[in-house]
mmCIF file of C-alpha atoms (C1' of nucleotides) in Angstrom:
data_model
loop_
_atom_site.group_PDB
_atom_site.id
_atom_site.type_symbol
_atom_site.label_atom_id
_atom_site.label_comp_id
_atom_site.label_asym_id
_atom_site.label_seq_id
_atom_site.Cartn_x
_atom_site.Cartn_y
_atom_site.Cartn_z
ATOM 1 C CA MET A 1422 -18.652 130.842 137.770
ATOM 2 C CA ILE A 1423 -19.415 129.427 141.146
ATOM 3 C CA SER A 1424 -22.963 128.427 142.060
ATOM 4 C CA GLN A 1425 -25.007 130.231 144.678
ATOM 5 C CA ARG A 1426 -24.511 127.156 146.873
ATOM 6 C CA THR A 1427 -20.754 127.619 146.819
ATOM 7 C CA LYS A 1428 -21.001 131.344 147.373
ATOM 8 C CA TYR A 1429 -23.343 130.882 150.339
ATOM 9 C CA ALA A 1430 -21.141 128.126 151.752
ATOM 10 C CA ILE A 1431 -18.094 130.393 151.686
ATOM 11 C CA LYS A 1432 -19.986 133.254 153.296
ATOM 12 C CA ALA A 1433 -21.316 130.991 156.017
ATOM 13 C CA LEU A 1434 -17.860 129.583 156.738
ATOM 14 C CA ILE A 1435 -16.364 133.075 156.911
ATOM 15 C CA HIS A 1436 -19.087 134.031 159.335
ATOM 16 C CA LEU A 1437 -18.319 131.065 161.586
ATOM 17 C CA ALA A 1438 -14.570 131.665 161.346
ATOM 18 C CA LYS A 1439 -14.909 135.241 162.555
ATOM 19 C CA GLN A 1440 -16.228 134.152 165.942
ATOM 20 C CA GLU A 1441 -14.423 132.651 168.886
ATOM 21 C CA LYS A 1442 -14.310 128.940 168.455
ATOM 22 C CA GLY A 1443 -16.766 126.772 170.325
ATOM 23 C CA VAL A 1444 -19.556 129.323 169.920
ATOM 24 C CA LEU A 1445 -22.675 127.973 168.243
ATOM 25 C CA PHE A 1446 -24.580 129.695 165.471
ATOM 26 C CA THR A 1447 -28.066 128.792 164.342
ATOM 27 C CA THR A 1448 -29.045 128.585 160.716
ATOM 28 C CA SER A 1449 -31.350 131.547 161.300
ATOM 29 C CA SER A 1450 -28.642 133.819 162.649
ATOM 30 C CA ILE A 1451 -26.230 133.004 159.830
ATOM 31 C CA SER A 1452 -29.047 133.385 157.342
ATOM 32 C CA GLY A 1453 -29.883 136.827 158.673
ATOM 33 C CA ASN A 1454 -26.286 138.002 158.933
ATOM 34 C CA ALA A 1455 -25.036 136.739 155.616
ATOM 35 C CA ASN A 1456 -28.233 137.344 153.665
ATOM 36 C CA ILE A 1457 -28.874 133.747 152.668
ATOM 37 C CA PRO A 1458 -32.336 132.093 152.322
ATOM 38 C CA LYS A 1459 -32.739 130.056 155.490
ATOM 39 C CA LYS A 1460 -34.062 126.774 154.122
ATOM 40 C CA PHE A 1461 -31.461 126.795 151.379
ATOM 41 C CA LEU A 1462 -28.722 127.429 153.922
ATOM 42 C CA GLU A 1463 -29.900 124.440 155.950
ATOM 43 C CA GLN A 1464 -29.044 122.115 153.088
ATOM 44 C CA ILE A 1465 -25.709 123.779 152.543
ATOM 45 C CA LEU A 1466 -24.715 123.515 156.202
ATOM 46 C CA LEU A 1467 -25.636 119.842 156.141
ATOM 47 C CA ASP A 1468 -23.368 119.320 153.149
ATOM 48 C CA LEU A 1469 -20.570 121.171 154.933
ATOM 49 C CA LYS A 1470 -21.144 118.951 157.928
ATOM 50 C CA ARG A 1471 -20.963 115.773 155.839
ATOM 51 C CA ALA A 1472 -17.686 117.127 154.473
ATOM 52 C CA SER A 1473 -16.418 117.615 158.042
ATOM 53 C CA MET A 1474 -15.903 121.339 157.709
ATOM 54 C CA VAL A 1475 -18.482 122.171 160.355
ATOM 55 C CA SER A 1476 -20.067 120.274 163.222
ATOM 56 C CA SER A 1477 -23.458 120.714 164.809
ATOM 57 C CA VAL A 1478 -25.306 120.347 168.053
ATOM 58 C CA GLN A 1479 -28.913 119.252 167.691
ATOM 59 C CA GLY A 1480 -31.983 120.343 169.570
ATOM 60 C CA ALA A 1481 -32.848 123.579 171.359
ATOM 61 C CA LYS A 1482 -29.794 125.832 171.932
ATOM 62 C CA GLY A 1483 -28.084 123.854 169.191
ATOM 63 C CA GLY A 1484 -26.319 125.187 166.144
ATOM 64 C CA TYR A 1485 -23.222 124.998 163.976
ATOM 65 C CA TYR A 1486 -19.541 125.671 164.541
ATOM 66 C CA LEU A 1487 -16.333 125.295 162.551
ATOM 67 C CA SER A 1488 -14.892 121.882 163.210
ATOM 68 C CA LYS A 1489 -11.690 122.413 161.290
ATOM 69 C CA ASP A 1490 -8.855 124.895 161.434
ATOM 70 C CA PRO A 1491 -9.956 127.688 159.068
ATOM 71 C CA ARG A 1492 -6.393 127.766 157.730
ATOM 72 C CA LYS A 1493 -7.053 124.282 156.419
ATOM 73 C CA ILE A 1494 -10.331 125.021 154.650
ATOM 74 C CA ASN A 1495 -9.703 126.574 151.266
ATOM 75 C CA LEU A 1496 -11.648 127.596 148.197
ATOM 76 C CA ALA A 1497 -10.554 124.530 146.246
ATOM 77 C CA ASP A 1498 -12.147 122.176 148.791
ATOM 78 C CA ILE A 1499 -15.391 124.134 148.892
ATOM 79 C CA TYR A 1500 -15.555 124.521 145.124
ATOM 80 C CA ARG A 1501 -15.072 120.804 144.596
ATOM 81 C CA LEU A 1502 -17.689 119.945 147.180
ATOM 82 C CA PHE A 1503 -20.478 121.910 145.513
ATOM 83 C CA ASP A 1504 -19.438 122.575 141.924
ATOM 84 C CA GLY A 1505 -17.199 119.626 141.154
ATOM 85 C CA ALA A 1506 -14.148 119.665 138.934
ATOM 86 C CA VAL A 1507 -11.717 122.560 138.983
ATOM 87 C CA ALA A 1508 -10.569 121.592 135.488
ATOM 88 C CA LEU A 1509 -12.323 123.007 132.450
ATOM 89 C CA LEU A 1510 -13.020 119.569 130.971
ATOM 90 C CA PRO A 1511 -13.472 116.234 132.746
ATOM 91 C CA CYS A 1512 -10.515 114.741 130.854
ATOM 92 C CA ALA A 1513 -8.227 117.342 132.455
ATOM 93 C CA SER A 1514 -9.591 116.820 135.953
ATOM 94 C CA GLU A 1515 -7.766 115.207 138.855
ATOM 95 C CA LYS A 1516 -10.684 114.473 141.186
ATOM 96 C CA PHE A 1517 -13.492 114.187 138.638
ATOM 97 C CA TYR A 1518 -11.715 112.574 135.721
ATOM 98 C CA GLU A 1519 -13.812 111.225 132.860
ATOM 99 C CA HIS A 1520 -12.687 109.944 129.516
ATOM 100 C CA CYS A 1521 -13.603 112.024 126.465
ATOM 101 C CA LYS A 1522 -15.864 109.957 124.214
ATOM 102 C CA ASP A 1523 -14.938 111.878 121.098
ATOM 103 C CA CYS A 1524 -11.198 111.724 121.734
ATOM 104 C CA PRO A 1525 -9.275 109.151 119.683
ATOM 105 C CA ASP A 1526 -6.093 109.516 121.728
ATOM 106 C CA GLU A 1527 -6.080 111.425 124.985
ATOM 107 C CA GLU A 1528 -2.330 111.081 125.359
ATOM 108 C CA SER A 1529 -1.707 113.230 122.316
ATOM 109 C CA CYS A 1530 -4.645 115.613 122.760
ATOM 110 C CA SER A 1531 -3.183 119.087 122.891
ATOM 111 C CA LEU A 1532 -6.390 120.569 124.282
ATOM 112 C CA LYS A 1533 -6.194 118.260 127.258
ATOM 113 C CA TRP A 1534 -2.563 119.235 127.725
ATOM 114 C CA GLY A 1535 -3.448 122.934 127.689
ATOM 115 C CA LEU A 1536 -6.378 122.565 130.042
ATOM 116 C CA MET A 1537 -4.292 120.615 132.512
ATOM 117 C CA LYS A 1538 -1.856 123.506 132.679
ATOM 118 C CA VAL A 1539 -4.752 125.870 133.315
ATOM 119 C CA ARG A 1540 -6.202 123.528 135.904
ATOM 120 C CA GLU A 1541 -2.982 123.427 137.877
ATOM 121 C CA LYS A 1542 -2.722 127.202 138.077
ATOM 122 C CA THR A 1543 -6.371 127.680 138.973
ATOM 123 C CA PHE A 1544 -6.179 124.954 141.581
ATOM 124 C CA ASN A 1545 -3.139 126.535 143.207
ATOM 125 C CA ALA A 1546 -4.890 129.880 143.258
ATOM 126 C CA LEU A 1547 -8.008 128.407 144.871
ATOM 127 C CA LYS A 1548 -6.021 126.390 147.351
ATOM 128 C CA ASP A 1549 -4.068 129.454 148.402
ATOM 129 C CA ILE A 1550 -7.213 131.237 149.618
ATOM 130 C CA SER A 1551 -8.216 129.827 152.989
ATOM 131 C CA ILE A 1552 -11.267 130.678 155.052
ATOM 132 C CA TYR A 1553 -8.838 132.089 157.600
ATOM 133 C CA LYS A 1554 -7.443 134.516 155.032
ATOM 134 C CA LEU A 1555 -10.908 135.593 154.015
ATOM 135 C CA ALA A 1556 -12.178 135.992 157.562
ATOM 136 C CA ASN A 1557 -9.155 138.074 158.571
ATOM 137 C CA HIS A 1558 -8.747 140.132 155.446
ATOM 138 C CA LYS A 1559 -8.076 143.847 156.144
ATOM 139 C CA MET B 864 -16.112 123.731 132.980
ATOM 140 C CA ILE B 865 -16.189 124.958 129.431
ATOM 141 C CA SER B 866 -19.272 124.454 127.275
ATOM 142 C CA GLN B 867 -19.345 122.179 124.239
ATOM 143 C CA ARG B 868 -19.443 125.358 122.147
ATOM 144 C CA THR B 869 -16.108 126.490 123.535
ATOM 145 C CA LYS B 870 -14.578 123.056 123.215
ATOM 146 C CA TYR B 871 -15.719 122.744 119.593
ATOM 147 C CA ALA B 872 -14.522 126.262 118.821
ATOM 148 C CA ILE B 873 -11.041 125.485 120.112
ATOM 149 C CA LYS B 874 -10.883 122.225 118.177
ATOM 150 C CA ALA B 875 -12.010 123.939 114.984
ATOM 151 C CA LEU B 876 -9.443 126.708 115.410
ATOM 152 C CA ILE B 877 -6.672 124.193 116.041
ATOM 153 C CA HIS B 878 -7.721 122.374 112.889
ATOM 154 C CA LEU B 879 -7.546 125.578 110.831
ATOM 155 C CA ALA B 880 -4.230 126.565 112.400
ATOM 156 C CA LYS B 881 -2.605 123.299 111.423
ATOM 157 C CA GLN B 882 -2.988 124.008 107.711
ATOM 158 C CA GLU B 883 -1.076 126.379 105.472
ATOM 159 C CA LYS B 884 -2.694 129.740 105.634
ATOM 160 C CA GLY B 885 -5.039 130.830 102.899
ATOM 161 C CA VAL B 886 -6.449 127.324 102.483
ATOM 162 C CA LEU B 887 -10.219 127.115 102.857
ATOM 163 C CA PHE B 888 -12.059 124.532 104.916
ATOM 164 C CA THR B 889 -15.747 123.812 104.684
ATOM 165 C CA THR B 890 -17.905 123.293 107.728
ATOM 166 C CA SER B 891 -18.386 119.698 106.607
ATOM 167 C CA SER B 892 -14.713 118.880 106.465
ATOM 168 C CA ILE B 893 -13.990 120.396 109.864
ATOM 169 C CA SER B 894 -17.062 118.673 111.252
ATOM 170 C CA GLY B 895 -15.837 115.321 109.974
ATOM 171 C CA ASN B 896 -12.244 115.773 111.069
ATOM 172 C CA ALA B 897 -12.869 117.173 114.504
ATOM 173 C CA ASN B 898 -15.970 115.120 115.260
ATOM 174 C CA ILE B 899 -18.366 118.044 115.700
ATOM 175 C CA PRO B 900 -22.081 118.058 114.705
ATOM 176 C CA LYS B 901 -22.184 120.003 111.457
ATOM 177 C CA LYS B 902 -25.148 122.302 112.047
ATOM 178 C CA PHE B 903 -23.889 123.133 115.509
ATOM 179 C CA LEU B 904 -20.455 123.915 114.126
ATOM 180 C CA GLU B 905 -22.016 126.293 111.593
ATOM 181 C CA GLN B 906 -23.226 128.535 114.395
ATOM 182 C CA ILE B 907 -19.911 128.369 116.175
ATOM 183 C CA LEU B 908 -17.938 129.332 113.085
ATOM 184 C CA LEU B 909 -20.271 132.269 112.542
ATOM 185 C CA ASP B 910 -19.594 133.430 116.086
ATOM 186 C CA LEU B 911 -15.863 133.065 115.526
ATOM 187 C CA LYS B 912 -16.249 135.084 112.353
ATOM 188 C CA ARG B 913 -18.138 137.870 114.130
ATOM 189 C CA ALA B 914 -15.283 137.899 116.640
ATOM 190 C CA SER B 915 -12.790 138.253 113.777
ATOM 191 C CA MET B 916 -10.910 135.083 114.553
ATOM 192 C CA VAL B 917 -11.829 133.470 111.246
ATOM 193 C CA SER B 918 -12.968 134.760 107.867
ATOM 194 C CA SER B 919 -15.103 133.090 105.268
ATOM 195 C CA VAL B 920 -15.704 132.907 101.539
ATOM 196 C CA GLN B 921 -19.318 132.367 100.594
ATOM 197 C CA GLY B 922 -20.788 130.233 97.860
ATOM 198 C CA ALA B 923 -19.512 127.112 96.099
ATOM 199 C CA LYS B 924 -15.822 126.421 96.800
ATOM 200 C CA GLY B 925 -16.162 128.670 99.803
ATOM 201 C CA GLY B 926 -15.164 127.949 103.366
ATOM 202 C CA TYR B 927 -13.395 129.232 106.430
ATOM 203 C CA TYR B 928 -9.829 130.202 107.243
ATOM 204 C CA LEU B 929 -7.957 131.714 110.182
ATOM 205 C CA SER B 930 -7.936 135.460 109.797
ATOM 206 C CA LYS B 931 -5.673 136.153 112.734
ATOM 207 C CA ASP B 932 -2.189 135.095 113.773
ATOM 208 C CA PRO B 933 -2.770 131.914 115.814
ATOM 209 C CA ARG B 934 -0.209 133.220 118.306
ATOM 210 C CA LYS B 935 -2.684 135.992 119.050
ATOM 211 C CA ILE B 936 -5.736 133.813 119.610
ATOM 212 C CA ASN B 937 -5.728 132.391 123.115
ATOM 213 C CA LEU B 938 -8.001 130.409 125.388
ATOM 214 C CA ALA B 939 -9.026 133.490 127.365
ATOM 215 C CA ASP B 940 -10.462 135.153 124.241
ATOM 216 C CA ILE B 941 -12.338 132.046 123.183
ATOM 217 C CA TYR B 942 -13.618 131.330 126.661
ATOM 218 C CA ARG B 943 -14.951 134.835 127.062
ATOM 219 C CA LEU B 944 -16.609 134.737 123.671
ATOM 220 C CA PHE B 945 -18.705 131.664 124.406
ATOM 221 C CA ASP B 946 -18.803 131.206 128.161
ATOM 222 C CA GLY B 947 -18.427 134.754 129.422
ATOM 223 C CA ALA B 948 -16.604 135.825 132.551
ATOM 224 C CA VAL B 949 -13.335 134.197 133.584
ATOM 225 C CA ALA B 950 -14.000 135.284 137.172
ATOM 226 C CA LEU B 951 -15.934 133.030 139.513
ATOM 227 C CA LEU B 952 -18.454 135.751 140.386
ATOM 228 C CA PRO B 953 -19.611 138.715 138.297
ATOM 229 C CA CYS B 954 -18.405 141.155 140.971
ATOM 230 C CA ALA B 955 -14.847 139.872 140.462
ATOM 231 C CA SER B 956 -15.002 140.068 136.681
ATOM 232 C CA GLU B 957 -13.121 142.484 134.484
ATOM 233 C CA LYS B 958 -15.067 142.147 131.239
ATOM 234 C CA PHE B 959 -18.429 141.035 132.625
ATOM 235 C CA TYR B 960 -18.611 143.011 135.837
ATOM 236 C CA GLU B 961 -21.929 143.139 137.664
ATOM 237 C CA HIS B 962 -22.694 144.525 141.076
ATOM 238 C CA CYS B 963 -23.652 142.015 143.783
ATOM 239 C CA LYS B 964 -27.184 142.790 144.952
ATOM 240 C CA ASP B 965 -26.684 141.176 148.331
ATOM 241 C CA CYS B 966 -23.370 142.899 149.023
ATOM 242 C CA PRO B 967 -23.553 145.884 151.399
ATOM 243 C CA ASP B 968 -20.008 147.048 150.607
ATOM 244 C CA GLU B 969 -18.081 145.558 147.722
ATOM 245 C CA GLU B 970 -14.936 147.453 148.663
ATOM 246 C CA SER B 971 -14.594 145.534 151.881
ATOM 247 C CA CYS B 972 -15.914 142.181 150.633
ATOM 248 C CA SER B 973 -13.194 139.657 151.295
ATOM 249 C CA LEU B 974 -14.787 137.079 148.996
ATOM 250 C CA LYS B 975 -14.556 139.493 146.089
ATOM 251 C CA TRP B 976 -10.940 140.157 147.007
ATOM 252 C CA GLY B 977 -10.144 136.435 147.019
ATOM 253 C CA LEU B 978 -11.956 135.732 143.784
ATOM 254 C CA MET B 979 -10.142 138.560 142.044
ATOM 255 C CA LYS B 980 -6.837 136.960 142.957
ATOM 256 C CA VAL B 981 -8.067 133.661 141.547
ATOM 257 C CA ARG B 982 -9.373 135.382 138.446
ATOM 258 C CA GLU B 983 -6.015 136.962 137.715
ATOM 259 C CA LYS B 984 -4.160 133.673 137.912
ATOM 260 C CA THR B 985 -6.719 131.786 135.849
ATOM 261 C CA PHE B 986 -6.796 134.550 133.262
ATOM 262 C CA ASN B 987 -3.011 134.506 132.917
ATOM 263 C CA ALA B 988 -3.057 130.749 132.522
ATOM 264 C CA LEU B 989 -5.745 130.908 129.832
ATOM 265 C CA LYS B 990 -4.060 133.779 128.026
ATOM 266 C CA ASP B 991 -0.788 131.896 127.957
ATOM 267 C CA ILE B 992 -2.252 129.066 125.878
ATOM 268 C CA SER B 993 -2.519 130.210 122.269
ATOM 269 C CA ILE B 994 -4.019 128.337 119.358
ATOM 270 C CA TYR B 995 -0.519 128.270 117.912
ATOM 271 C CA LYS B 996 0.791 126.445 120.965
ATOM 272 C CA LEU B 997 -2.023 123.945 120.824
ATOM 273 C CA ALA B 998 -1.700 123.347 117.088
ATOM 274 C CA ASN B 999 2.057 122.797 117.356
ATOM 275 C CA HIS B 1000 2.162 120.853 120.586
ATOM 276 C CA LYS B 1001 4.522 117.826 120.409
ATOM 277 C "C1'" DA C 662 -44.952 119.009 177.441
ATOM 278 C "C1'" DT C 663 -43.209 122.480 174.680
ATOM 279 C "C1'" DA C 664 -40.364 125.068 171.878
ATOM 280 C "C1'" DA C 665 -36.256 125.457 169.350
ATOM 281 C "C1'" DA C 666 -33.251 123.638 166.738
ATOM 282 C "C1'" DT C 667 -31.055 120.222 163.255
ATOM 283 C "C1'" DC C 668 -31.976 116.721 159.818
ATOM 284 C "C1'" DC C 669 -34.092 114.685 155.704
ATOM 285 C "C1'" DT C 670 -36.613 114.132 151.326
ATOM 286 C "C1'" DA C 671 -39.403 115.594 147.686
ATOM 287 C "C1'" DC C 672 -40.863 118.903 144.551
ATOM 288 C "C1'" DT C 673 -40.887 122.808 141.156
ATOM 289 C "C1'" DA C 674 -40.275 127.052 138.243
ATOM 290 C "C1'" DA C 675 -36.968 129.177 135.526
ATOM 291 C "C1'" DC C 676 -33.029 129.012 132.982
ATOM 292 C "C1'" DT C 677 -29.274 127.060 130.154
ATOM 293 C "C1'" DT C 678 -27.285 123.935 126.966
ATOM 294 C "C1'" DG C 679 -26.682 121.265 122.968
ATOM 295 C "C1'" DA C 680 -28.321 120.512 119.542
ATOM 296 C "C1'" DT C 681 -31.795 120.125 115.091
ATOM 297 C "C1'" DA C 682 -34.515 122.098 111.233
ATOM 298 C "C1'" DG C 683 -35.417 124.707 107.432
ATOM 299 C "C1'" DA C 684 -34.868 128.147 104.495
ATOM 300 C "C1'" DA C 685 -32.471 132.423 102.468
ATOM 301 C "C1'" DT C 686 -28.408 134.023 100.279
ATOM 302 C "C1'" DT C 687 -24.125 133.872 97.726
ATOM 303 C "C1'" DT C 688 -21.054 132.233 94.171
ATOM 304 C "C1'" DA C 689 -18.259 128.971 91.048
ATOM 305 C "C1'" DT C 690 -18.919 126.355 87.162
ATOM 306 C "C1'" DG C 691 -20.748 123.780 83.097
ATOM 307 C "C1'" DC D 390 -28.463 130.808 83.009
ATOM 308 C "C1'" DA D 391 -29.329 126.715 85.775
ATOM 309 C "C1'" DT D 392 -27.463 124.124 89.285
ATOM 310 C "C1'" DA D 393 -25.036 122.707 93.089
ATOM 311 C "C1'" DA D 394 -22.282 123.843 96.904
ATOM 312 C "C1'" DA D 395 -21.459 126.545 100.293
ATOM 313 C "C1'" DT D 396 -22.307 130.235 104.038
ATOM 314 C "C1'" DT D 397 -25.799 132.796 106.700
ATOM 315 C "C1'" DC D 398 -29.783 133.371 109.604
ATOM 316 C "C1'" DT D 399 -33.654 132.409 112.723
ATOM 317 C "C1'" DA D 400 -36.604 129.503 115.213
ATOM 318 C "C1'" DT D 401 -37.522 125.656 117.920
ATOM 319 C "C1'" DC D 402 -37.006 121.976 121.361
ATOM 320 C "C1'" DA D 403 -35.701 118.208 124.714
ATOM 321 C "C1'" DA D 404 -33.013 117.384 128.562
ATOM 322 C "C1'" DG D 405 -30.559 118.766 132.369
ATOM 323 C "C1'" DT D 406 -29.261 122.027 136.057
ATOM 324 C "C1'" DT D 407 -29.969 125.488 139.519
ATOM 325 C "C1'" DA D 408 -31.972 127.917 143.215
ATOM 326 C "C1'" DG D 409 -35.057 127.666 146.049
ATOM 327 C "C1'" DT D 410 -39.569 126.101 148.622
ATOM 328 C "C1'" DA D 411 -42.285 122.936 151.460
ATOM 329 C "C1'" DG D 412 -43.226 119.963 154.989
ATOM 330 C "C1'" DG D 413 -42.309 117.110 158.226
ATOM 331 C "C1'" DA D 414 -39.245 113.905 161.317
ATOM 332 C "C1'" DT D 415 -36.023 113.969 164.956
ATOM 333 C "C1'" DT D 416 -33.397 115.674 168.827
ATOM 334 C "C1'" DT D 417 -32.728 118.183 173.082
ATOM 335 C "C1'" DA D 418 -32.864 122.107 176.688
ATOM 336 C "C1'" DT D 419 -35.987 123.977 179.807
#
DNA sequence: ATAAATCCTACTAACTTGATAGAATTTATG
DNA sequence: CATAAATTCTATCAAGTTAGTAGGATTTAT
């Protein structure tokens, strides 16, 4: 399951990607359009900014816009930003690897082996879905 | 991420699958071998029993054994039993479907469409890994 | 100067998770 | 038949996470 944060982030990015580029959107307008609590969305947009997916203009008449080609923003990136590891256990993770305390020998752990296979397939599936695809679907 | 419950369940099932069938294992012995807190494992084995993956013999000299062909127990089944939906949102789930309150039209929701594609790939990956494969790996 | 906007930090209620505890029940065995 | 060994069942709890709220500081167009 993805968190609300991730879900809202994706919806906000789709919203931005549907517009001509260069156009600014305020938190309020995205909030209203995508049905996301405004103050919560503020935090999410800031995180997306820190991750260089969006940029902002401060002050009156300011707002947010996509700062990256929507073909190059995909669900794997967004998922990792808010929810962390794609893998089902830290020991099977690429970006969030952690050693399993209770594992005597990770090399020979068949569970780790299995979960790494799952991770690869899930990662490919997530990576294949870009914001561009979502914004232009149908 | 999978919960500890799911992780322990898989480890316990692998342990049972590695033995000749018909042999009984007590909670204590599995707990010791697979490094799982005993009282916690008790609950997990009961859940696995209710799901017909294992059977038990009560009383002294009792214990648990695999009651299903380990080729037919896979990670998707176990995941769903303890952690629920494979899909990343309830609206994209097959077994745990729930309508999205904030979605005006699920038919045309591109996020749902994307997450269903991800769900299918993840599900196939999970389903492909059986307890038999894990128990006989390497 | 003012209003409109982003930016930043702290807080909190509700829920979930990972256990632990204790007792009831069942059954093999001496 | 008494006992010990095992499953079965239910309740409880501490710690962490999530989803959101609150309030203000800062920036900038007009």
